[in-house]
Coordinates of C-alpha atoms in Angstrom, one line a residue:
M30 CA 12.9 -8.5 -168.2
K31 CA 10.5 -5.9 -166.8
V32 CA 10.6 -7.5 -163.3
C33 CA 14.4 -7.6 -163.4
L34 CA 14.5 -3.9 -164.3
V35 CA 12.3 -3.2 -161.2
F36 CA 14.7 -4.9 -158.9
A37 CA 17.8 -3.7 -160.7
G38 CA 16.6 -0.1 -160.3
V39 CA 16.0 -0.5 -156.6
G40 CA 19.3 -2.3 -156.3
A41 CA 21.0 0.7 -157.9
A42 CA 19.2 3.0 -155.4
V43 CA 20.3 0.9 -152.5
V44 CA 23.9 1.1 -153.7
G45 CA 23.6 4.9 -154.2
G46 CA 22.0 5.3 -150.8
D47 CA 24.6 3.3 -148.9
S48 CA 27.8 4.2 -150.8
K49 CA 28.4 7.3 -148.7
E50 CA 28.9 5.3 -145.6
E51 CA 32.5 4.5 -145.2
D52 CA 31.9 1.6 -142.8
T53 CA 29.2 0.0 -144.9
T54 CA 29.8 -3.4 -146.3
L55 CA 28.1 -3.1 -149.7
P56 CA 27.9 -6.8 -150.5
W57 CA 26.2 -7.4 -147.1
I58 CA 23.6 -4.7 -147.7
V59 CA 22.8 -5.9 -151.3
G60 CA 22.8 -9.6 -150.1
V61 CA 20.3 -8.8 -147.4
Y62 CA 18.2 -6.8 -149.8
V63 CA 18.1 -9.7 -152.3
G64 CA 17.4 -12.2 -149.6
T65 CA 14.6 -10.2 -148.1
V66 CA 12.9 -9.6 -151.4
S67 CA 13.2 -13.3 -152.3
L68 CA 11.7 -14.4 -148.9
N69 CA 9.0 -11.8 -149.1
T70 CA 8.0 -13.1 -152.6
A71 CA 7.9 -16.7 -151.3
R72 CA 5.8 -15.6 -148.4
L73 CA 3.4 -13.8 -150.6
S74 CA 3.1 -16.8 -152.9
F75 CA 2.3 -19.2 -150.1
L76 CA 0.0 -16.6 -148.6
Q77 CA -2.0 -16.2 -151.8
R78 CA -2.3 -19.9 -152.3
Y79 CA -3.5 -20.3 -148.7
L80 CA -6.1 -17.6 -149.0
K81 CA -7.3 -19.0 -152.3
D82 CA -7.6 -22.6 -151.1
S83 CA -9.1 -21.8 -147.7
K84 CA -11.4 -19.1 -149.1
R85 CA -10.4 -16.7 -146.3
D86 CA -10.6 -13.0 -146.3
P87 CA -7.3 -11.3 -147.3
L88 CA -7.3 -9.4 -144.0
V89 CA -6.5 -12.7 -142.3
S90 CA -3.1 -12.4 -143.8
L91 CA -2.3 -9.4 -141.6
L92 CA -3.3 -11.4 -138.5
Y93 CA -1.0 -14.3 -139.4
L94 CA 1.8 -11.9 -140.4
A95 CA 1.5 -10.0 -137.2
L96 CA 1.4 -13.0 -134.9
V97 CA 4.3 -14.7 -136.6
S98 CA 6.4 -11.5 -136.7
V99 CA 5.7 -10.8 -133.0
L100 CA 6.7 -14.4 -132.0
V101 CA 9.9 -14.4 -134.1
N102 CA 11.1 -11.0 -133.1
S103 CA 10.2 -11.6 -129.4
C104 CA 12.3 -14.7 -129.4
A105 CA 15.2 -13.0 -131.2
F106 CA 15.0 -10.1 -128.7
A107 CA 15.0 -12.5 -125.7
I108 CA 18.1 -14.3 -127.0
F109 CA 20.2 -11.5 -128.4
E110 CA 19.1 -8.2 -126.7
S111 CA 17.4 -8.8 -123.4
S112 CA 20.7 -8.8 -121.5
R113 CA 21.4 -5.2 -122.7
F114 CA 17.9 -3.9 -122.4
S115 CA 17.2 -1.0 -120.1
W116 CA 14.2 1.5 -119.8
E117 CA 16.7 4.3 -119.5
L118 CA 18.0 3.5 -122.9
V119 CA 14.4 3.3 -124.2
N120 CA 13.5 6.7 -122.7
R121 CA 16.7 8.3 -124.1
A122 CA 16.6 6.8 -127.6
V123 CA 12.9 6.3 -128.4
D124 CA 10.3 8.9 -129.3
F125 CA 7.0 7.2 -128.5
S126 CA 5.0 9.6 -130.6
A127 CA 7.2 8.8 -133.5
I128 CA 6.9 5.1 -132.9
G129 CA 3.1 5.4 -132.8
L130 CA 3.1 7.2 -136.1
S131 CA 5.5 4.7 -137.5
C132 CA 3.2 1.8 -136.5
T133 CA 0.2 3.6 -137.9
F134 CA 2.0 4.1 -141.1
A135 CA 3.1 0.4 -141.3
V136 CA -0.4 -0.8 -140.7
M137 CA -1.9 1.5 -143.4
V138 CA 0.8 0.4 -145.9
N139 CA 0.0 -3.3 -145.2
I140 CA -3.8 -2.7 -145.4
S141 CA -3.4 -1.0 -148.8
A142 CA -1.4 -4.0 -150.0
V143 CA -4.2 -6.3 -148.9
F144 CA -6.6 -4.3 -151.1
V145 CA -4.9 -5.7 -154.1
I146 CA -4.0 -9.2 -153.0
T147 CA -7.1 -10.8 -154.5
Q148 CA -6.7 -8.9 -157.7
T149 CA -3.3 -9.9 -158.8
C150 CA -0.5 -12.4 -158.3
S151 CA 2.2 -12.7 -155.6
L152 CA 4.8 -11.4 -158.0
S153 CA 2.8 -8.2 -158.5
L154 CA 2.4 -7.9 -154.7
S155 CA 6.2 -8.1 -154.3
L156 CA 6.5 -5.3 -156.9
F157 CA 4.0 -3.3 -154.9
G158 CA 6.3 -3.9 -151.8
T159 CA 9.1 -2.4 -153.9
L160 CA 6.9 0.6 -154.7
K161 CA 6.2 1.0 -151.0
W162 CA 9.9 1.3 -150.3
I163 CA 10.3 4.0 -153.1
I164 CA 7.3 6.0 -151.7
I165 CA 8.7 5.8 -148.1
T166 CA 12.2 6.9 -149.1
I167 CA 11.1 9.8 -151.4
G168 CA 8.3 10.9 -149.0
F169 CA 10.4 11.0 -145.9
A170 CA 13.4 12.6 -147.6
S171 CA 11.1 15.3 -148.8
I172 CA 9.4 15.8 -145.4
F173 CA 12.7 15.9 -143.5
S174 CA 14.1 18.4 -145.9
V175 CA 11.1 20.7 -145.0
L176 CA 11.1 20.0 -141.3
T177 CA 14.8 20.3 -140.6
K178 CA 18.0 21.4 -142.1
A179 CA 19.7 18.8 -144.3
E180 CA 23.1 19.2 -142.6
E181 CA 21.5 18.7 -139.2
I182 CA 19.9 15.4 -140.3
D183 CA 23.3 14.4 -141.7
S184 CA 25.1 15.0 -138.5
A185 CA 22.4 13.5 -136.3
T186 CA 21.7 10.3 -138.1
N187 CA 25.0 9.8 -140.0
T188 CA 22.9 8.6 -142.9
I189 CA 21.5 9.9 -146.2
A190 CA 19.4 13.0 -145.9
K191 CA 19.1 13.9 -149.5
I192 CA 18.4 11.6 -152.5
G193 CA 21.5 11.3 -154.7
P194 CA 21.7 11.0 -158.5
L195 CA 22.2 7.2 -158.4
Q196 CA 19.1 6.9 -156.2
V197 CA 17.1 9.1 -158.5
F198 CA 18.2 7.0 -161.5
G199 CA 17.6 3.6 -159.7
Y200 CA 14.1 4.6 -158.4
G201 CA 13.3 6.1 -161.7
V202 CA 14.1 2.9 -163.6
A203 CA 12.1 0.9 -161.0
L204 CA 9.0 3.1 -161.3
I205 CA 9.0 3.1 -165.0
S206 CA 9.4 -0.6 -165.1
L207 CA 6.5 -1.0 -162.6
F208 CA 4.2 1.0 -164.8
W209 CA 5.5 -0.9 -167.9
Y210 CA 4.9 -4.2 -166.2
K211 CA 1.6 -5.7 -167.2
E212 CA 0.1 -8.6 -165.2
P213 CA -2.3 -10.8 -167.2
A214 CA -5.9 -10.2 -166.5
V215 CA -5.2 -7.2 -164.3
R216 CA -5.2 -3.5 -165.0
V217 CA -2.1 -3.0 -163.1
H218 CA -1.8 0.7 -163.8
K219 CA -5.1 1.3 -161.9
L220 CA -3.8 -0.8 -158.9
V221 CA -0.6 1.1 -158.9
F222 CA -2.3 4.5 -158.8
T223 CA -4.6 3.3 -156.0
F224 CA -1.6 1.9 -154.1
V225 CA 0.4 5.2 -154.6
A226 CA -2.6 7.2 -153.4
L227 CA -3.1 5.2 -150.3
N228 CA 0.5 5.3 -149.3
L229 CA 0.9 9.0 -150.0
V230 CA -2.0 9.6 -147.6
C231 CA 0.0 7.7 -145.0
V232 CA 3.1 9.8 -145.7
F233 CA 1.3 13.1 -145.3
L234 CA -0.1 12.0 -142.0
L235 CA 3.4 13.0 -140.7
I236 CA 2.8 16.7 -141.6
P237 CA 1.7 17.5 -138.0
M238 CA 5.3 16.8 -136.9
K239 CA 6.3 20.4 -137.7
Q240 CA 6.8 21.1 -134.0
V241 CA 10.0 19.1 -134.2
Q242 CA 11.5 21.5 -136.8
G243 CA 15.1 22.2 -136.0
N244 CA 15.4 19.3 -133.6
P245 CA 18.0 16.9 -135.0
V246 CA 17.4 14.4 -132.2
F247 CA 14.1 13.6 -133.8
A248 CA 15.8 12.4 -137.0
E249 CA 18.0 10.1 -134.9
R250 CA 15.1 8.6 -133.1
I251 CA 13.1 7.5 -136.1
L252 CA 13.8 5.8 -139.4
I253 CA 10.4 4.9 -140.8
V254 CA 11.9 2.5 -143.4
N255 CA 12.8 0.1 -140.7
D256 CA 10.6 1.4 -137.9
V257 CA 13.7 1.9 -135.6
A258 CA 16.6 4.2 -135.0
P259 CA 19.5 3.9 -137.6
K260 CA 22.0 2.6 -135.1
Y261 CA 19.9 -0.6 -134.9
E262 CA 19.9 -1.0 -138.7
E263 CA 22.0 -4.2 -138.6
L264 CA 19.5 -5.8 -136.1
V265 CA 16.6 -4.7 -138.3
Y266 CA 18.2 -6.5 -141.3
K267 CA 18.6 -9.6 -139.2
Y268 CA 15.1 -9.5 -137.8
T269 CA 13.6 -8.7 -141.2
V270 CA 15.2 -11.7 -142.9
T271 CA 14.3 -14.0 -139.9
S272 CA 10.7 -12.7 -139.8
E273 CA 10.2 -13.2 -143.6
L274 CA 11.8 -16.7 -143.4
A275 CA 9.5 -17.7 -140.5
N276 CA 6.4 -16.3 -142.3
G277 CA 7.4 -18.2 -145.4
V278 CA 7.6 -21.5 -143.5
V279 CA 4.3 -20.9 -141.8
F280 CA 2.4 -20.0 -145.0
S281 CA 4.1 -22.8 -146.9
F282 CA 2.9 -25.3 -144.2
L283 CA -0.6 -23.8 -144.3
S284 CA -0.8 -23.9 -148.1
V285 CA 0.6 -27.4 -148.7
S286 CA -1.5 -28.8 -145.9
R287 CA -4.7 -28.0 -147.9
K288 CA -5.8 -30.0 -150.9
T289 CA -6.4 -28.1 -154.1
G290 CA -9.0 -28.7 -156.7
P291 CA -11.0 -27.0 -159.4
S292 CA -13.7 -25.8 -156.9
K293 CA -14.4 -26.2 -153.2
K294 CA -17.6 -26.7 -151.4
V295 CA -17.6 -24.1 -148.6
M296 CA -21.3 -24.7 -147.6
E297 CA -23.6 -27.6 -148.1
N298 CA -27.2 -28.3 -147.1
T299 CA -27.7 -32.1 -146.8
N300 CA -31.3 -31.9 -145.7
Q301 CA -32.8 -32.4 -149.1
N302 CA -34.5 -35.3 -150.7
K303 CA -33.7 -36.8 -154.1
S304 CA -33.6 -34.2 -156.8
T305 CA -33.7 -34.4 -160.6
L306 CA -33.1 -30.7 -161.3
D307 CA -30.1 -28.5 -160.4
I308 CA -30.4 -24.8 -160.4
V309 CA -26.9 -23.5 -161.1
V310 CA -26.2 -19.8 -160.4
A311 CA -23.1 -17.9 -161.5
Y312 CA -23.0 -15.3 -158.8
Y313 CA -20.7 -12.3 -158.5
Q314 CA -21.9 -9.9 -155.8
E315 CA -25.4 -9.0 -157.1
D316 CA -28.2 -8.1 -154.7
I317 CA -28.9 -11.2 -152.6
R318 CA -32.6 -10.2 -152.1
N319 CA -33.2 -10.1 -155.8
L320 CA -31.5 -13.5 -156.2
H321 CA -33.8 -14.8 -153.4
V322 CA -36.9 -13.5 -155.3
N323 CA -35.8 -15.0 -158.6
L324 CA -35.0 -18.4 -157.1
K325 CA -38.4 -18.4 -155.3
N326 CA -40.1 -17.6 -158.6
F327 CA -38.3 -20.4 -160.4
I328 CA -39.0 -23.0 -157.7
S329 CA -42.7 -22.0 -157.6
I330 CA -43.1 -23.1 -161.2
P331 CA -45.0 -26.5 -160.8
A332 CA -42.9 -28.2 -163.5
L333 CA -39.7 -27.4 -161.6
Q334 CA -41.1 -27.8 -158.1
A335 CA -42.1 -31.4 -159.0
R336 CA -38.4 -32.2 -159.6
N337 CA -37.4 -31.1 -156.1
P338 CA -34.7 -28.7 -157.3
R339 CA -31.3 -28.3 -155.7
V340 CA -29.6 -24.8 -155.8
I341 CA -25.9 -24.7 -156.4
I342 CA -24.2 -21.3 -156.3
Y343 CA -20.8 -20.5 -157.7
V344 CA -19.4 -17.4 -156.1
K345 CA -16.9 -15.3 -158.1
G346 CA -17.1 -12.1 -156.0
T347 CA -14.7 -11.3 -153.2
R348 CA -17.1 -9.3 -150.9
V349 CA -19.8 -11.9 -150.4
N350 CA -21.2 -12.9 -147.0
L351 CA -21.6 -16.7 -147.6
K352 CA -23.7 -17.3 -144.5
T353 CA -26.2 -14.6 -145.6
L354 CA -26.2 -16.0 -149.1
Q355 CA -26.9 -19.5 -147.9
K356 CA -29.6 -18.3 -145.6
E357 CA -31.4 -16.3 -148.3
T358 CA -31.2 -18.9 -151.0
N359 CA -31.3 -22.2 -149.0
A360 CA -28.6 -23.3 -151.4
S361 CA -27.6 -27.0 -151.3
E362 CA -24.0 -26.0 -152.2
I363 CA -22.0 -22.8 -152.3
R364 CA -18.7 -23.0 -154.1
V365 CA -16.1 -20.2 -154.4
V366 CA -14.3 -20.1 -157.7
S367 CA -11.9 -17.8 -159.6
N368 CA -13.4 -14.8 -161.4
I369 CA -12.5 -15.7 -164.9
G370 CA -14.3 -16.4 -168.1
R371 CA -17.7 -14.8 -167.3
E372 CA -20.7 -17.1 -166.5
G373 CA -19.8 -19.4 -169.4
H374 CA -16.7 -20.6 -167.6
T375 CA -18.8 -21.4 -164.5
Y376 CA -21.3 -23.4 -166.5
L377 CA -18.7 -25.3 -168.5
R378 CA -16.7 -26.1 -165.3
H379 CA -19.9 -27.4 -163.7
I380 CA -20.4 -29.7 -166.6
Y381 CA -16.8 -30.7 -167.0
E382 CA -16.2 -31.7 -163.4
R383 CA -19.3 -33.9 -163.4
Y384 CA -19.0 -35.4 -166.8
D385 CA -17.0 -38.5 -166.0
N386 CA -19.1 -39.3 -162.9
D387 CA -22.1 -39.7 -165.1
K388 CA -20.3 -41.6 -167.8
N389 CA -19.0 -44.0 -165.1
G390 CA -22.5 -44.6 -163.7
G391 CA -22.2 -42.3 -160.7
G392 CA -25.6 -41.8 -159.0
R393 CA -27.1 -39.1 -156.8
G394 CA -26.8 -39.7 -153.1
S395 CA -24.3 -39.5 -150.3
S396 CA -21.5 -40.6 -152.5
G397 CA -22.6 -39.1 -155.8
E398 CA -23.4 -35.5 -155.2
D399 CA -21.1 -34.2 -157.9
V400 CA -23.0 -35.6 -160.9
L401 CA -25.2 -34.0 -163.4
A402 CA -28.9 -33.8 -162.6
D403 CA -31.4 -35.0 -165.1
Y404 CA -32.0 -31.4 -165.9
T405 CA -29.9 -28.3 -165.1
L406 CA -31.2 -24.7 -165.1
F407 CA -28.3 -22.2 -165.5
F408 CA -28.6 -18.5 -164.9
Q409 CA -26.7 -15.5 -163.5
G410 CA -27.0 -13.8 -160.1
S411 CA -29.2 -11.1 -161.7
P412 CA -31.2 -12.7 -164.5
D413 CA -32.7 -10.3 -167.1
R414 CA -35.6 -10.5 -169.5
L415 CA -36.6 -13.9 -168.3
V416 CA -39.3 -15.8 -170.3
T417 CA -40.4 -18.2 -167.6
G418 CA -43.5 -19.0 -169.5
R419 CA -41.4 -21.5 -171.5
L420 CA -40.9 -23.5 -168.3
H421 CA -44.5 -23.8 -167.4
A422 CA -45.0 -26.2 -170.3
G423 CA -43.0 -28.7 -168.2
L424 CA -39.7 -30.6 -168.5
N425 CA -41.0 -33.9 -169.6
D426 CA -38.7 -36.7 -170.6
G427 CA -37.3 -36.0 -174.0
V428 CA -36.9 -32.3 -173.7
G429 CA -33.3 -31.4 -174.5
F430 CA -32.9 -27.6 -174.3
V431 CA -35.1 -24.6 -173.4
N432 CA -33.7 -21.1 -173.5
V433 CA -35.4 -18.8 -171.0
G434 CA -33.7 -15.6 -172.2
E435 CA -33.8 -13.4 -175.2
M436 CA -33.3 -15.0 -178.7
M437 CA -32.5 -13.6 -182.1
R438 CA -32.0 -15.0 -185.6
N439 CA -28.6 -14.0 -187.0
P440 CA -26.2 -15.0 -189.8
Y441 CA -23.2 -17.0 -188.7
Y442 CA -20.8 -14.6 -190.5
G443 CA -22.6 -11.4 -189.4
P444 CA -23.6 -8.8 -189.0
D445 CA -26.3 -9.6 -186.4
H446 CA -29.5 -7.6 -185.8
Q447 CA -27.5 -4.9 -184.0
G448 CA -24.9 -4.7 -186.7
F449 CA -22.2 -6.6 -184.7
H450 CA -20.0 -9.4 -185.9
W451 CA -19.3 -12.5 -183.9
P452 CA -16.5 -14.3 -185.7
L453 CA -15.8 -16.7 -182.7
V454 CA -19.3 -18.2 -182.9
K455 CA -18.4 -20.0 -186.1
E456 CA -15.3 -21.3 -184.2
I457 CA -17.7 -22.8 -181.6
Y458 CA -19.6 -24.3 -184.4
K459 CA -16.4 -25.9 -185.7
T460 CA -15.7 -27.4 -182.3
F461 CA -19.0 -29.2 -182.1
H462 CA -19.3 -30.2 -185.8
N463 CA -16.2 -32.2 -186.5
G464 CA -14.0 -29.3 -187.5
E465 CA -16.2 -28.0 -190.2
Y466 CA -17.3 -24.4 -190.6
P467 CA -20.9 -23.4 -191.3
A468 CA -21.8 -22.7 -194.9
N469 CA -21.8 -19.1 -196.1
G470 CA -25.2 -17.5 -195.8
T471 CA -26.6 -19.8 -193.1
F472 CA -28.4 -18.5 -190.0
L473 CA -28.7 -19.5 -186.4
T474 CA -30.7 -18.5 -183.4
H475 CA -28.5 -16.6 -180.9
T476 CA -29.2 -17.0 -177.2
Y477 CA -28.6 -14.1 -174.8
L478 CA -27.9 -13.6 -171.1
G479 CA -26.9 -17.2 -170.3
Q480 CA -30.3 -18.4 -169.0
F481 CA -31.4 -21.9 -170.1
V482 CA -32.3 -25.4 -169.2
V483 CA -30.5 -28.5 -170.6
S484 CA -30.9 -32.2 -170.1
K485 CA -28.2 -34.5 -169.0
K486 CA -28.6 -36.6 -172.1
Q487 CA -28.1 -33.5 -174.3
I488 CA -24.9 -32.5 -172.3
L489 CA -23.4 -36.0 -172.6
K490 CA -24.1 -36.1 -176.3
N491 CA -21.0 -33.9 -176.7
S492 CA -17.6 -35.3 -175.8
K493 CA -15.9 -34.1 -172.7
E494 CA -13.0 -32.8 -174.8
T495 CA -15.3 -30.3 -176.6
Y496 CA -16.1 -28.6 -173.3
K497 CA -12.4 -28.6 -172.4
V498 CA -11.7 -26.7 -175.7
L499 CA -14.1 -23.9 -174.7
I500 CA -12.7 -23.9 -171.1
D501 CA -9.2 -23.5 -172.3
K502 CA -10.1 -20.6 -174.6
L503 CA -11.9 -18.9 -171.7
E504 CA -8.8 -19.4 -169.5
A505 CA -6.3 -18.2 -172.1
G506 CA -3.9 -15.5 -170.9
V507 CA -4.4 -12.0 -172.2
N508 CA -1.5 -12.3 -174.6
D509 CA -3.3 -15.2 -176.4
E510 CA -4.5 -14.4 -179.9
I511 CA -8.1 -15.1 -178.9
H512 CA -8.0 -11.8 -177.0
K513 CA -6.4 -9.8 -179.8
D514 CA -7.6 -10.8 -183.3
T515 CA -11.3 -11.0 -182.4
M516 CA -12.0 -7.6 -181.1
F517 CA -14.8 -5.5 -182.5
S518 CA -15.8 -1.9 -182.1
W519 CA -18.6 -2.1 -179.6
F520 CA -16.6 -4.3 -177.2
Q521 CA -13.6 -1.9 -177.4
Q522 CA -15.8 1.1 -176.7
Q523 CA -17.6 -0.5 -173.7
Y524 CA -14.8 -2.6 -172.2
K525 CA -11.6 -1.3 -173.7
K526 CA -10.0 -4.7 -173.9
S527 CA -10.5 -8.4 -173.5
T528 CA -9.5 -9.7 -170.1
A529 CA -9.5 -13.0 -168.2
S530 CA -12.5 -12.0 -166.1
N531 CA -14.3 -10.5 -169.1
P532 CA -13.0 -12.2 -172.3
V533 CA -14.6 -11.4 -175.7
F534 CA -14.9 -15.1 -176.2
G535 CA -17.2 -15.3 -173.2
H536 CA -19.6 -13.0 -175.0
S537 CA -19.5 -15.4 -178.0
V538 CA -20.2 -18.4 -175.7
E539 CA -23.2 -16.6 -174.2
R540 CA -24.7 -16.4 -177.7
A541 CA -23.9 -20.0 -178.6
W542 CA -25.5 -22.1 -175.9
G543 CA -28.2 -23.3 -178.3
L544 CA -25.5 -24.1 -180.8
I545 CA -23.6 -26.1 -178.2
F546 CA -26.6 -28.2 -177.2
G547 CA -28.1 -28.7 -180.7
C548 CA -30.9 -26.1 -180.5
A549 CA -29.9 -23.2 -182.7
G550 CA -31.9 -23.7 -185.9
A551 CA -32.8 -20.5 -187.7
E552 CA -36.5 -21.4 -187.5
L553 CA -36.4 -21.6 -183.7
H554 CA -36.6 -17.8 -183.2
E555 CA -39.9 -17.6 -185.2
I556 CA -41.4 -20.6 -183.3
C557 CA -40.5 -19.0 -180.0
M558 CA -42.1 -15.7 -181.0
K559 CA -45.4 -17.6 -181.6
S560 CA -45.5 -20.0 -178.7
D561 CA -43.7 -20.3 -175.4
S562 CA -44.7 -24.0 -175.0
A563 CA -43.2 -24.9 -178.4
C564 CA -40.0 -22.9 -177.7
R565 CA -37.8 -25.9 -177.0
C566 CA -35.7 -28.6 -178.7
M567 CA -36.1 -32.3 -178.0
E568 CA -33.2 -34.7 -177.3
D569 CA -31.5 -36.1 -180.3

């Protein structure tokens, strides 16, 4: 409904803006508007899928868009307009300084749209395109009213110089609906403010045009909305629809020609011998040098070095130089994944995607890379409060779980040592204990920071479905009850609300890794306080 209101509002503004033209065919204008918006939305959908699957930078979209648009419009010009073309007409009807400003404006608008393409969905991008139209219309109507007399613009362009009541109403409805619209997992209001600011900067780049004040010819020569003079408006409609259609076809071909999957290897180092330990890193865009140091420290531990560890990095950030990351870490694999569910989603996906390969007897080697190692060390791109002494005791056969982060003894039903309640931890207990809740008054040892080692046998002790239950909860939309009924004061104060990239359930999973892998006994905290070498659980 909210999306419909956006387009209904702009539609009303289109009607209000064109109704003063006696020779305007209203159904044609509205039809072109609807067609262009539909094609633009399709193009954005295909574009987003292509960028996501190919792991390309969003700026690539501008290159494709520019090349396809130039090709399509050049062909259309050659077929329909070349016979009537003359430089005399160009010199008489075109203001090159205005065209230059128009092109600059168009580029800036598209770049500002690219800034949000990785943060939201194609529907939101289409709405931002609508917002761009509103900004352009209001901005230029305001500027023209300052630079020239309204009646001169009317006579020169034979078009709308002032915004009428219906346009105010239509654009008002569209703007209110845009701010009302909430895209799951995205703080759209912040993106809207950013988008408005960027485009207003572009609009006010036109302030130096004051020297054209009183020159009605200027208004005839430029119509920024379509980047051409008004008398070519019909051609612009034709070229716009054709260009959007061609771009849609190109991006649909690019998107469907690529296979999709849960995660994609974008880099792989095959020059490694057989390994029995995977080091899995959930990386956002932390300092690569610090990650290099931490990996070096881990690998230098004799007990880990003896297992010839492989490094697998899952990248969730959008501004990561993958070549530099691979060079600094010597990673065996680098995979780009969606930024959802915190580090817990990354770990669980790693397990879930390899689970059946191990159950079916898949082995390590050229045809069995995507299987679980005998042991897996999980940590984040910037580990904190590491207790590496627990790893020096070795990972001998039979060791099931070793936490290398902070630990604390807390009651299942809260409050914990900081006075916080974790109601979802008991839900995790229920998932791994045949649907039963823990008894009142019982305690467990919380794990912190998502830093631990677990054996393959201990992972496979749980069914694949239990991991899927947690994954589904971490992937739940922001309207799901898991984001609403489980909030607590400190989370609200620090993060405001639970989102797909930072769900409150993800914080609960962080504290429950020991519980998931059968190493959360209340006595464990005291044991670990006394001895690093004894701070571990054996396989069941």
